[in-house]
Amino acid sequence: MLIDFHTHTTASDGALSPSQLLLRAAERGVQALALTDHDTLSGWQAAQALEADGIAIVCGAELSCQWGGATIHVVGLNVNANSEALVGMLEHLQQLRHDRAAKIGAKLEQLGAPGALAGAQALAGEAAICRPHFAHWLVSEGYMPTVSRAFDKWLGNGKPGDIKTLWPSLAETVAVIAAAGGVPVLAHPLKYRFTRTKLRAMCDAFSSAGGAAIEIVNGRQSDSEIVALKRLAKDKDLMVSLGSDFHREWAHGADLGVDTSIAGDVAGVWEMIL
Ligand code: AMP
Ligand code: MN
Ligand code: MN
Ligand code: MN
């Protein structure tokens, strides 16, 4: 079965609208699709009104939180969009994004790119404002040659435009997803570039907080990484999830759809959700 439990739309930093994403998923033969925009359910909300072409649509969001001094992403799958705890947390996260955006804009202005906040806001429109909106604006105005250079120089982790933000704790985020009846999934465990010891400690903290699964596929990675993540899931008694983390058509990125056979004998979250 082809599924995709990690995707983005124009409701956050993706390039496709929810309807364009659904169309692409249908063309690719995806049978179950979770819309997991950053800190908002509005991608999924828009998809509700659309013809799903036989695709099972899963309500989700990728929530920003913190653990061990780093920003961590937890995907909440199959959440109840009316949960008060979740709605409250999403409002708080949007406020944090709004406040952070003003600080990123001021920092970019200091670095010689005036008007960044207004420019990024114009690109974001109604969307949750994300660092890629700033990166795309910097490219469109000629301040940076590419989005990836904008991250390398100004916006990436540890760079001047990476404004420290007091995201909720990992434990609180997992608890809110669980309270909303959802399945908490630790997103892209290898992207934090932790040591093996810290990676395992993060999984322990996630698991004790009530976390259910880790992503063993997130976009493109090597077979050896998938094997290592599968072993980690087994060791920590966690289920696994699969997603492309699709944002836009991009030569270096994965397209929609992951075959569930990749999980082998490890339990997949789709078995409990679909
Ligand atoms: P934010 O949640 O607003 O801090 O933005 C994080 C998003 O920026 C991620 O979800 C990615 O889509 C994107 N991103 C992070 N690092 C890079 C990078 N080095 N190059 C391109 N996009 C990136
Ligand atoms: Mn993103
Ligand atoms: Mn992420
Ligand atoms: Mn993502």
CSV table of N, CA, C and O and ligand atoms in Angstrom, one decimal, residues 6 8 38 62 72-75 187-188 191-192 215 218 245 247, ligand 3:
chain,number,residue,atom,x,y,z
A,6,HIS,N,3.2,12.5,6.0
A,6,HIS,CA,3.9,13.7,6.4
A,6,HIS,C,4.0,14.6,5.1
A,6,HIS,O,4.8,14.3,4.3
A,8,HIS,N,3.1,18.8,3.4
A,8,HIS,CA,2.8,20.2,3.6
A,8,HIS,C,2.1,20.9,2.4
A,8,HIS,O,2.2,20.4,1.3
A,38,HIS,N,2.8,22.8,9.4
A,38,HIS,CA,3.4,23.3,10.6
A,38,HIS,C,2.4,24.0,11.5
A,38,HIS,O,2.0,25.1,11.1
A,62,GLU,N,2.2,19.1,12.1
A,62,GLU,CA,3.5,18.9,12.6
A,62,GLU,C,3.8,20.0,13.6
A,62,GLU,O,3.9,21.2,13.2
A,72,ILE,N,12.3,20.4,18.1
A,72,ILE,CA,11.9,19.0,17.7
A,72,ILE,C,10.5,19.1,17.1
A,72,ILE,O,9.7,20.0,17.5
A,73,HIS,N,10.3,18.3,16.1
A,73,HIS,CA,9.0,18.2,15.4
A,73,HIS,C,8.2,16.9,15.8
A,73,HIS,O,8.8,15.9,15.6
A,74,VAL,N,7.0,17.1,16.2
A,74,VAL,CA,6.2,15.9,16.5
A,74,VAL,C,4.9,16.0,15.6
A,74,VAL,O,4.2,17.0,15.6
A,75,VAL,N,4.7,15.0,14.8
A,75,VAL,CA,3.5,14.9,13.9
A,75,VAL,C,2.4,14.3,14.7
A,75,VAL,O,2.6,13.2,15.3
A,187,ALA,N,9.0,13.2,14.4
A,187,ALA,CA,9.4,13.4,13.0
A,187,ALA,C,10.9,13.3,12.8
A,187,ALA,O,11.6,13.7,13.7
A,188,HIS,N,11.3,12.8,11.7
A,188,HIS,CA,12.7,12.8,11.2
A,188,HIS,C,13.7,12.8,12.3
A,188,HIS,O,14.5,13.7,12.5
A,191,LYS,N,17.3,14.1,11.7
A,191,LYS,CA,17.6,15.5,11.2
A,191,LYS,C,18.1,16.4,12.3
A,191,LYS,O,18.6,17.5,12.0
A,192,TYR,N,17.9,16.0,13.6
A,192,TYR,CA,18.4,16.8,14.7
A,192,TYR,C,19.9,16.7,14.9
A,192,TYR,O,20.5,17.5,15.6
A,215,GLU,N,9.3,8.3,12.8
A,215,GLU,CA,9.3,8.2,11.3
A,215,GLU,C,10.6,7.4,10.9
A,215,GLU,O,11.7,7.8,11.3
A,218,ASN,N,11.4,9.7,6.0
A,218,ASN,CA,11.0,11.1,5.9
A,218,ASN,C,11.7,11.7,4.7
A,218,ASN,O,12.9,12.0,4.7
A,245,ASP,N,7.5,14.1,3.6
A,245,ASP,CA,7.7,15.5,4.0
A,245,ASP,C,7.7,16.4,2.8
A,245,ASP,O,8.5,17.4,2.7
A,247,HIS,N,7.2,19.2,0.3
A,247,HIS,CA,6.9,20.7,0.3
A,247,HIS,C,6.6,21.2,-1.1
A,247,HIS,O,5.8,22.1,-1.2
B,3,MN,MN,10.0,18.9,10.3
